[in-house]
CSV table of C-alpha atoms in Angstrom, one decimal:
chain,number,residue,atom,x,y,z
A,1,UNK,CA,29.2,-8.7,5.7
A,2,UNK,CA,28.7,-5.1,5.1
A,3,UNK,CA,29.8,-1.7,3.8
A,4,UNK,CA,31.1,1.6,5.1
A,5,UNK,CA,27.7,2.5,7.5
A,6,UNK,CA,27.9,6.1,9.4
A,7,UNK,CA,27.2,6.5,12.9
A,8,UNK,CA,23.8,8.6,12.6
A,9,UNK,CA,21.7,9.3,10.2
A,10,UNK,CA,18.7,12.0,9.0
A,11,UNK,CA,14.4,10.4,10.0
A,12,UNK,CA,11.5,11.3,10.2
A,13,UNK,CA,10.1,10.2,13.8
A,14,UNK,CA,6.8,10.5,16.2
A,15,UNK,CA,8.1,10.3,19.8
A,16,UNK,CA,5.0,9.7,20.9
A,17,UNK,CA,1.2,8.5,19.8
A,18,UNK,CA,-0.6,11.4,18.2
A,19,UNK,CA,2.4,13.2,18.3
A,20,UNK,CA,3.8,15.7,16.1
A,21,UNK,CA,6.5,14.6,13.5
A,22,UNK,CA,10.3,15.7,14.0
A,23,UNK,CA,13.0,15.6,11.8
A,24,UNK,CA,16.0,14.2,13.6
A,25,UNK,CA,19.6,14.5,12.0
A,26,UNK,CA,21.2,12.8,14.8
A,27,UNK,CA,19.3,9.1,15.3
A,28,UNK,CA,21.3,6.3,15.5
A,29,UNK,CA,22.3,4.0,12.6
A,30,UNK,CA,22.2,0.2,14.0
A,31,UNK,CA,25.5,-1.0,13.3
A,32,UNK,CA,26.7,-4.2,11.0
A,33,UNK,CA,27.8,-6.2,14.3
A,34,UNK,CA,24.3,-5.2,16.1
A,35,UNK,CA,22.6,-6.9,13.7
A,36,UNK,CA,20.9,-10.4,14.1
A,37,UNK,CA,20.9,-13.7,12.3
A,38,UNK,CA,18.1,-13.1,9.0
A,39,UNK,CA,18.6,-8.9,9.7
A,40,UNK,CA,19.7,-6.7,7.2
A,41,UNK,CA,21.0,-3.3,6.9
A,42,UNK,CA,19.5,-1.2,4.3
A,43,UNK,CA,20.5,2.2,2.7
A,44,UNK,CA,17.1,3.9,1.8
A,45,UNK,CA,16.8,5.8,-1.7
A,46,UNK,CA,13.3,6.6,-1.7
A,47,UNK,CA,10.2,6.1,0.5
A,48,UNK,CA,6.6,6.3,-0.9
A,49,UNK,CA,3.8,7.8,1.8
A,50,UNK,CA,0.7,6.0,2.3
A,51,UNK,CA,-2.3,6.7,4.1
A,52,UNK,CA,-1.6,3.8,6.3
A,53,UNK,CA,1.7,6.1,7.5
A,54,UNK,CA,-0.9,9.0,8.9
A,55,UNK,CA,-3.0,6.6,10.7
A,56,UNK,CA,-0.3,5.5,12.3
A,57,UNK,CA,1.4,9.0,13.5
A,58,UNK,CA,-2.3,10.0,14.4
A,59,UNK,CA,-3.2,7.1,16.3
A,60,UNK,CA,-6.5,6.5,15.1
A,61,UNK,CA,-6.9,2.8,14.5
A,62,UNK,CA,-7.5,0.5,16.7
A,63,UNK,CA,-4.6,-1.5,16.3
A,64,UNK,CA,-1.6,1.1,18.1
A,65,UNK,CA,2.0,1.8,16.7
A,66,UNK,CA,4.9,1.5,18.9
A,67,UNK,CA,6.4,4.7,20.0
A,68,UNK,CA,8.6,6.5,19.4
A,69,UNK,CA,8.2,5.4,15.8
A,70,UNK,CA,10.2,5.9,12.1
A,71,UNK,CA,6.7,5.1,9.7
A,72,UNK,CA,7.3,4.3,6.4
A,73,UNK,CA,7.0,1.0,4.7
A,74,UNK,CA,7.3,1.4,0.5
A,75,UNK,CA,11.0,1.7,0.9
A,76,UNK,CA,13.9,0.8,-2.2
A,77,UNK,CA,17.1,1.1,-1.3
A,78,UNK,CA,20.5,-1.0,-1.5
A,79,UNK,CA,21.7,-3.4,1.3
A,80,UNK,CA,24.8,-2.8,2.6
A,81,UNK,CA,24.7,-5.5,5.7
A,82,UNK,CA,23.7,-8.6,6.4
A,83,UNK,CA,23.6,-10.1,10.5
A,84,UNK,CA,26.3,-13.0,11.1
A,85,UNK,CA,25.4,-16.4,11.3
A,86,UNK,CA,22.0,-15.6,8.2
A,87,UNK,CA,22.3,-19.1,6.3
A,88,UNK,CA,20.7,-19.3,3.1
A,89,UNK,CA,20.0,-15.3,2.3
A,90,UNK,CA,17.6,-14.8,-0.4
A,91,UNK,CA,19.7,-11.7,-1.2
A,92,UNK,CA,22.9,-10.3,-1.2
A,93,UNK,CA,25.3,-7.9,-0.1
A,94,UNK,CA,24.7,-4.3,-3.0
A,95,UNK,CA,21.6,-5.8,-4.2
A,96,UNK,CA,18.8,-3.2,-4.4
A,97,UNK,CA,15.2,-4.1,-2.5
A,98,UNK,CA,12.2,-2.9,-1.7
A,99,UNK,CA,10.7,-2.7,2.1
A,100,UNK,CA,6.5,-3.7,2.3
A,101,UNK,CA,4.2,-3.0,5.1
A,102,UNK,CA,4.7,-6.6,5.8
A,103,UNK,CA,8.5,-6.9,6.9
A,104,UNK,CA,8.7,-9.9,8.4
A,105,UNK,CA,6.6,-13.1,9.2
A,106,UNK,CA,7.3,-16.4,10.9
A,107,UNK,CA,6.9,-18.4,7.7
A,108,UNK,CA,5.9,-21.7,9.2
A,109,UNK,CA,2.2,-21.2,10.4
A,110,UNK,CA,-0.5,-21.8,9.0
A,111,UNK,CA,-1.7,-19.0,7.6
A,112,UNK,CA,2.1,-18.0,6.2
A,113,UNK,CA,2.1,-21.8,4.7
A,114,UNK,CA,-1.0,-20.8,2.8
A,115,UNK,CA,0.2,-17.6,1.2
A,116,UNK,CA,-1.5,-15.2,4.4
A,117,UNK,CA,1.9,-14.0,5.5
A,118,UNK,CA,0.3,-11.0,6.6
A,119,UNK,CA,-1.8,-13.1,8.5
A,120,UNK,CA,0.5,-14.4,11.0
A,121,UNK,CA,0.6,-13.7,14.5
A,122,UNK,CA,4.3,-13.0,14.3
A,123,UNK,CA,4.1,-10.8,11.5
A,124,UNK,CA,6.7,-7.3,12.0
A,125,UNK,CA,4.7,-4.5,10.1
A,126,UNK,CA,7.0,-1.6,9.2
A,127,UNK,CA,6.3,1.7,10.2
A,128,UNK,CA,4.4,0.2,12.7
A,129,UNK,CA,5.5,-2.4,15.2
A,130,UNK,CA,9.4,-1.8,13.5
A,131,UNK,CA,11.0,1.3,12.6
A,132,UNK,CA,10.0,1.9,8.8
A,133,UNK,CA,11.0,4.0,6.0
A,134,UNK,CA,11.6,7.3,6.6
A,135,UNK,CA,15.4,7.0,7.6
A,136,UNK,CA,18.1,7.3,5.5
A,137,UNK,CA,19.4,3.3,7.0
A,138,UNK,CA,16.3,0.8,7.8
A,139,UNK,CA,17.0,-2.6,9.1
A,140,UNK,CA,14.6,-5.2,7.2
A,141,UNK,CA,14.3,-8.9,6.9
A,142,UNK,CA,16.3,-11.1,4.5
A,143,UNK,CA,13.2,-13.4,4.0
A,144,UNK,CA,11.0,-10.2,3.2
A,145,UNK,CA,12.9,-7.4,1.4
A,146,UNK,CA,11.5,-7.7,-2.7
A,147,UNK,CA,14.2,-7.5,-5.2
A,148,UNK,CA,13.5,-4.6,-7.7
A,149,UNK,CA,13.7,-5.3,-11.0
A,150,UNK,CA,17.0,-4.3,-12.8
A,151,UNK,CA,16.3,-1.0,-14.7
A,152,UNK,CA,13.0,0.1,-12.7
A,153,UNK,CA,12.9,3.6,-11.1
A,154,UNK,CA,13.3,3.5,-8.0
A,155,UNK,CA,10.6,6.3,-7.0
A,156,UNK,CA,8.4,3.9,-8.9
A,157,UNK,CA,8.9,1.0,-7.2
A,158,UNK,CA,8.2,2.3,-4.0
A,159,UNK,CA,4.5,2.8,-4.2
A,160,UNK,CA,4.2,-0.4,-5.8
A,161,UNK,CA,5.8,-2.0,-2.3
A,162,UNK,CA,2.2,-1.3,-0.8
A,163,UNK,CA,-0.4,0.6,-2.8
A,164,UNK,CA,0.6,-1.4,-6.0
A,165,UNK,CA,0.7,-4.6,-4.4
A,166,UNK,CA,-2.4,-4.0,-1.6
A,167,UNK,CA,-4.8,-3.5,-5.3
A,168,UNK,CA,-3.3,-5.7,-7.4
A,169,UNK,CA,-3.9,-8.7,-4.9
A,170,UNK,CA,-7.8,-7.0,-4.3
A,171,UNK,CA,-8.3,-7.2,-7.8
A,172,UNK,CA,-6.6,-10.2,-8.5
A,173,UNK,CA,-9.0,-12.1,-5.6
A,174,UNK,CA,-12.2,-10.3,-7.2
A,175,UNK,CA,-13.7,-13.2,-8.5
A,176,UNK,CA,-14.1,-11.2,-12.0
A,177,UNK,CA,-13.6,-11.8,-15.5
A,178,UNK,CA,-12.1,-10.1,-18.4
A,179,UNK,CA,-15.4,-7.5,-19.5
A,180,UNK,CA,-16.6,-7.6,-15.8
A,181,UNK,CA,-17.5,-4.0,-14.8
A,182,UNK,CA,-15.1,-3.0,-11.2
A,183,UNK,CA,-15.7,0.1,-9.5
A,184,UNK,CA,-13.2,1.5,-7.6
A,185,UNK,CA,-13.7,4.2,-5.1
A,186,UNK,CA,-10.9,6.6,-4.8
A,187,UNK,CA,-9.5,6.4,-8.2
A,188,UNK,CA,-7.7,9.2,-8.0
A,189,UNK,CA,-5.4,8.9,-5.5
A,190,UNK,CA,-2.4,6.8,-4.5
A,191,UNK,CA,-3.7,3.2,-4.1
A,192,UNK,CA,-6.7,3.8,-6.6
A,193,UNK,CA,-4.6,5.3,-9.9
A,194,UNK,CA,-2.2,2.6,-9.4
A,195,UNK,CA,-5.8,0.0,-9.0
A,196,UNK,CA,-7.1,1.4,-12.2
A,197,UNK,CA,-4.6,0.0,-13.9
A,198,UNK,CA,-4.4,-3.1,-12.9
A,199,UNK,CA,-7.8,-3.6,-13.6
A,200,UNK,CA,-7.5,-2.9,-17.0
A,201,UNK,CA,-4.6,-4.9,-17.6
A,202,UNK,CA,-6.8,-8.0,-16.6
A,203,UNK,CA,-9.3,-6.5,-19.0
A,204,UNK,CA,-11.9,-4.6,-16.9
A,205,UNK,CA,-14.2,-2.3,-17.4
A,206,UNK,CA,-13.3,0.2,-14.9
A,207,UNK,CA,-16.0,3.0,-13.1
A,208,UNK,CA,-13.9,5.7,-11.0
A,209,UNK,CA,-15.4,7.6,-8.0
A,210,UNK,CA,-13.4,10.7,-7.0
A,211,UNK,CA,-13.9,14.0,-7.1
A,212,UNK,CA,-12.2,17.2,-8.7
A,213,UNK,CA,-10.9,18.1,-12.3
A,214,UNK,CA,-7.4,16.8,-12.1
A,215,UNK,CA,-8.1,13.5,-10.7
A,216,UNK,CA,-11.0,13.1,-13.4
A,217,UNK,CA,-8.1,13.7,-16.2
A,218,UNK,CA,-5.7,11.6,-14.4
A,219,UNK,CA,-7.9,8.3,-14.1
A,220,UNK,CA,-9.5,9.0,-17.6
A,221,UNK,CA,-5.9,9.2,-19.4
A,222,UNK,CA,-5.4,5.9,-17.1
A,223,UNK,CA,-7.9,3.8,-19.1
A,224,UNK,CA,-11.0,4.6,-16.9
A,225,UNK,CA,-14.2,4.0,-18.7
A,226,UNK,CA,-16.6,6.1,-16.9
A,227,UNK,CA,-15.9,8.9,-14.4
A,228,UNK,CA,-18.6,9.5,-11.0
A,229,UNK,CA,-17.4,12.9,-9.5
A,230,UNK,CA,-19.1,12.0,-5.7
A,231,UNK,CA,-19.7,15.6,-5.3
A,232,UNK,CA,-21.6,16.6,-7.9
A,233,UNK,CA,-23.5,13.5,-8.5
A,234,UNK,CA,-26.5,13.4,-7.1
A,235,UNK,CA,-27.3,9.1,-6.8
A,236,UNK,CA,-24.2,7.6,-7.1
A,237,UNK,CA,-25.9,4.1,-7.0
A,238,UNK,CA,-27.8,5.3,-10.0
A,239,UNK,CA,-24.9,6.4,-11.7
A,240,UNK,CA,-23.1,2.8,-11.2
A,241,UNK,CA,-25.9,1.1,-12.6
A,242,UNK,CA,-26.8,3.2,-15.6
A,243,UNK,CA,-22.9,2.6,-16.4
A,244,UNK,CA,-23.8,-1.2,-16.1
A,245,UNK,CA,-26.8,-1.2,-18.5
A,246,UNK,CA,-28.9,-1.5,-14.8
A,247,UNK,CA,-27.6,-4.3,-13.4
A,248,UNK,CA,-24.6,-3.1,-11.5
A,249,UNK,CA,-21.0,-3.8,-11.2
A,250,UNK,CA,-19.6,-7.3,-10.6
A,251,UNK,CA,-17.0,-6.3,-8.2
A,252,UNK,CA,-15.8,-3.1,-6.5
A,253,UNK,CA,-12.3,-2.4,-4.6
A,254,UNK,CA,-12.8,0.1,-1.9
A,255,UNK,CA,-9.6,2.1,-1.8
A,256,UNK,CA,-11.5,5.2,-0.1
A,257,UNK,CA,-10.8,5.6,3.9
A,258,UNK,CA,-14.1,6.7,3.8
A,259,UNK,CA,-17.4,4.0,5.4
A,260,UNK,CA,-20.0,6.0,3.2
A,261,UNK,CA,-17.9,4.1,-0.3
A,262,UNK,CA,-18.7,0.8,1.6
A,263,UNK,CA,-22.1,1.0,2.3
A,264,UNK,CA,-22.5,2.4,-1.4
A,265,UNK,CA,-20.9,-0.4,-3.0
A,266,UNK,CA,-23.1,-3.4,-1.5
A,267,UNK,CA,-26.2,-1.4,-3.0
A,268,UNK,CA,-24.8,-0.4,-6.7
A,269,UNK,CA,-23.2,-4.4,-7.3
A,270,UNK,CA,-24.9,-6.5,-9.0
A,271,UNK,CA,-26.0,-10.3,-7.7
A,272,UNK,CA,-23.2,-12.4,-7.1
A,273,UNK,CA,-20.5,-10.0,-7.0
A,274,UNK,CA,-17.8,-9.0,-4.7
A,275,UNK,CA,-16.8,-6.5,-2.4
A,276,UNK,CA,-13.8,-6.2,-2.0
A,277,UNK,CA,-12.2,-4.3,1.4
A,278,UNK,CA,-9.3,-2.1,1.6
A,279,UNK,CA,-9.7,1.3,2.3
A,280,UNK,CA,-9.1,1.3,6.4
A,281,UNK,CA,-11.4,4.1,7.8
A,282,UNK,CA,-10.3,4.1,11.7
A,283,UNK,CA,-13.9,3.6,13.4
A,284,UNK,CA,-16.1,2.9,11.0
A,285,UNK,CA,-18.1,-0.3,10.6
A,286,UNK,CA,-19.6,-1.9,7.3
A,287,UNK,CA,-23.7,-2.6,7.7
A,288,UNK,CA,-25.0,-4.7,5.3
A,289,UNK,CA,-28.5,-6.0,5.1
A,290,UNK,CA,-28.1,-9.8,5.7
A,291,UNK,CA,-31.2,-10.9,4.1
A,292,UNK,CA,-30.2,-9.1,0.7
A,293,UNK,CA,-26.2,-10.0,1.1
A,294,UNK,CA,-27.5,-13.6,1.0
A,295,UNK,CA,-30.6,-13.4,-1.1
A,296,UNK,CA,-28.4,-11.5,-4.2
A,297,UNK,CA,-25.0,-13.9,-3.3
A,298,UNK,CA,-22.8,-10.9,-2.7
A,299,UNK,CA,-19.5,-12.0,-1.0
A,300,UNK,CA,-17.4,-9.2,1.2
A,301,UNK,CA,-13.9,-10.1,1.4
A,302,UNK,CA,-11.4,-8.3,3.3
A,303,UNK,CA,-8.2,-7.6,1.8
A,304,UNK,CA,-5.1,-7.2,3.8
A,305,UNK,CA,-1.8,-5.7,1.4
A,306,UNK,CA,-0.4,-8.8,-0.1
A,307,UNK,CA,2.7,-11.7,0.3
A,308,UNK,CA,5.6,-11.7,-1.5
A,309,UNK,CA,4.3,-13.3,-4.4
A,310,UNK,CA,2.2,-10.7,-4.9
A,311,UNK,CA,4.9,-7.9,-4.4
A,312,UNK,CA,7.1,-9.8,-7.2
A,313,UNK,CA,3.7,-9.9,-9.5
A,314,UNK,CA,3.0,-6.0,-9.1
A,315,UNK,CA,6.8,-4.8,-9.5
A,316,UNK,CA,7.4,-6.9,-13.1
A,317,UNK,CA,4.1,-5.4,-14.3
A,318,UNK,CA,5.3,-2.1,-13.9
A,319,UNK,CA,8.7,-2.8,-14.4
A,320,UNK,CA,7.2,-4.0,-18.0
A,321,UNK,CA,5.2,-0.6,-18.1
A,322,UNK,CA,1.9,-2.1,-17.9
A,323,UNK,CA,1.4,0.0,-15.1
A,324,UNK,CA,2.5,3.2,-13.9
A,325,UNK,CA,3.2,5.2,-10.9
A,326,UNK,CA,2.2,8.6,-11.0
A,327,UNK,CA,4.3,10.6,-8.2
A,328,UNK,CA,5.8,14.0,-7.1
A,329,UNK,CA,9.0,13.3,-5.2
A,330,UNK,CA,9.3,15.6,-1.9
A,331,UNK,CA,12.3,16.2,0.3
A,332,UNK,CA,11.2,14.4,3.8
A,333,UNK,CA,11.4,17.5,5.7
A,334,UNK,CA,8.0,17.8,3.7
A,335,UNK,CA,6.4,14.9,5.7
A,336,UNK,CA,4.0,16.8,8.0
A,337,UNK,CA,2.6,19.3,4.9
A,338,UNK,CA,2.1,15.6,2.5
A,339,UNK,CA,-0.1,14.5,5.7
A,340,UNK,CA,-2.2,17.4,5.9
A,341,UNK,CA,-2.5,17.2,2.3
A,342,UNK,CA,-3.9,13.6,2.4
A,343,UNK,CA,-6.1,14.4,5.1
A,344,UNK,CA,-7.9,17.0,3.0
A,345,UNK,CA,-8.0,14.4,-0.1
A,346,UNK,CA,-6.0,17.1,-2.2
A,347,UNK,CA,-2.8,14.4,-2.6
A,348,UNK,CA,-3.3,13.0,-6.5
A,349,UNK,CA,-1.2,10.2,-7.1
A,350,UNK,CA,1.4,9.3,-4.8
A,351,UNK,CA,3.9,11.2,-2.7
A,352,UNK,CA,7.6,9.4,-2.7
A,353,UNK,CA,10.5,11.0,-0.4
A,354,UNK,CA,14.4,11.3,-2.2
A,355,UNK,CA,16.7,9.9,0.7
A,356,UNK,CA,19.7,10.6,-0.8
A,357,UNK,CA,19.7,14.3,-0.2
């Protein structure tokens, strides 16, 4: 099953860890008869960028890409083949999905039969241990490709694949109620706008840590109640709790790849609240005082993107405008300048590539 497919194609790719990036015009496109049983073919149309996609060509974490490697992994496009032999496909031949971080798990351990997916020891991670995004043909999953709404931009979409969905299942695992106060570190940028606004459509009260002028405006015109600029404040932990009427926040989603918002966050939360994990700085590691974690019932929980459940959840809340992406689309021959950008925290929003140039 498939469509016309050319013989190369235009990516972005690292040839080798903490490489430089190179724009190829001349890589391979896999082929409809290469392709395996459950494999299909996808023609990209955009590709959000994620923070996840510089650790990844920088080699910083401690988990290591496969080289030489396409990154990329909040990808919509249309599939145009599907492997032989694939019984039972989820999706079809023209139908328009989205690519996650997560592109493919076993679905049959334990930790997939309870909703981890991106848990499981034979999980595929896209622009990671696969080829991801940044190509104008990706091969994906049948089981894992999302369907996209009917009518939803597809710029959009793509940063819900993994910023939208890696909040949305943070908040949705918070332990908080509807008037609980949430704090969210790193409001301004690409997973944080998007967590703003999830928050409030479950009826939070939402405290935004950034800093600078534009991402105050942004965040505020997003529904946040009170605004911490982290440079100019001089006690954040003050500031959270003054917010809070002194007793702190009930929850906070650390979206920051920074360790200084963790340690932070366990001293402006109130007793019996939640941390909640998600930001991925590269090194650092989160001290917490055990007598005080246990004496005011704070739980940490570390939260990993999301399954597909989740995906479907985050796209029909924005599809149905409850939440909105707020993106400048680049050409991806733009890749390397949207990295440095990120790494001087001057990227607002999110940064989605147009493949079909």
């Amino acid at each position: 099953m498939s469509q016309n497919i050319p013989k190369v194609q235009k990516v972005a790719v690292v040839p080798k860890a903490g490489g430089t990036i190179e724009i190829k015009n001349d890589w391979p496109v896999t082929q409809q008869k290469d392709l395996k049983p459950g494999e299909c073919l996808i023609k990209m149309e955009a590709s959000g960028c994620c923070h996840t996609d510089l650790h990844a060509a920088l080699d910083d974490w401690p988990l290591k890409a496969k080289t030489p490697l396409i990154g990329g992994h909040e990808g919509v496009g249309t599939i145009v083949a599907i492997g032989d032999h694939t019984d039972n496909s989820p999706v079809k031949l023209g139908e328009r999905v989205g690519i996650k971080w997560l592109a493919d798990s076993c679905l049959n351990c334990e930790d997939c039969r309870k909703g981890r997916e991106q848990n499981c020891d034979h999980a595929k991670l896209s622009g990671f241990t696969v080829d991801g995004t940044f190509a104008e043909y990706v091969v994906s999953f049948v089981r894992h490709v999302t369907p996209i709404p009917e009518g939803f931009d597809s710029n959009a979409a793509a940063s819900i694949l993994c910023a939208g969905v890696t909040v949305y299942r943070a908040i949705k695992y918070s332990r908080t109620e509807q008037g609980d106060f949430i704090v969210i570190p790193g409001a301004g940028g690409g997973l944080g706008h998007l967590a703003v606004q999830y928050a409030r459509a479950r009826g939070l009260r939402v405290i935004a840590i950034d800093t600078g002028d534009h991402k105050k405006k942004l965040v505020q015109s997003l529904g946040a109640e009170t605004w911490i600029d982290f440079k100019e404040s001089k006690d954040i932990v003050a500031d959270v709790k003054k917010a809070t009427g002194g007793k702190g926040a009930h929850s906070a989603v650390v979206t920051s790849a920074s360790s200084g918002g963790y340690t932070q966050a366990l001293e402006y939360l109130r007793a019996g609240a939640t941390l909640m994990a998600v930001g991925l700085p590269g090194e650092a590691t989160l001290n917490a005082s055990i007598f005080f974690t246990v004496f005011r019932s704070i739980s940490i929980i570390g939260s990993y993107v999301g399954n597909r459940q989740d995906a479907r959840e985050a796209l029909e809340l924005a599809a149905r405008g409850v939440v909105k992406v707020h993106f400048e689309t680049r050409d991806l021959k733009e890749l390397k300048n949207t990295y440095d950008g990120m790494s001087n925290g001057k990227v607002a929003g999110r940064i989605v590539f147009d493949l079909t140039k």
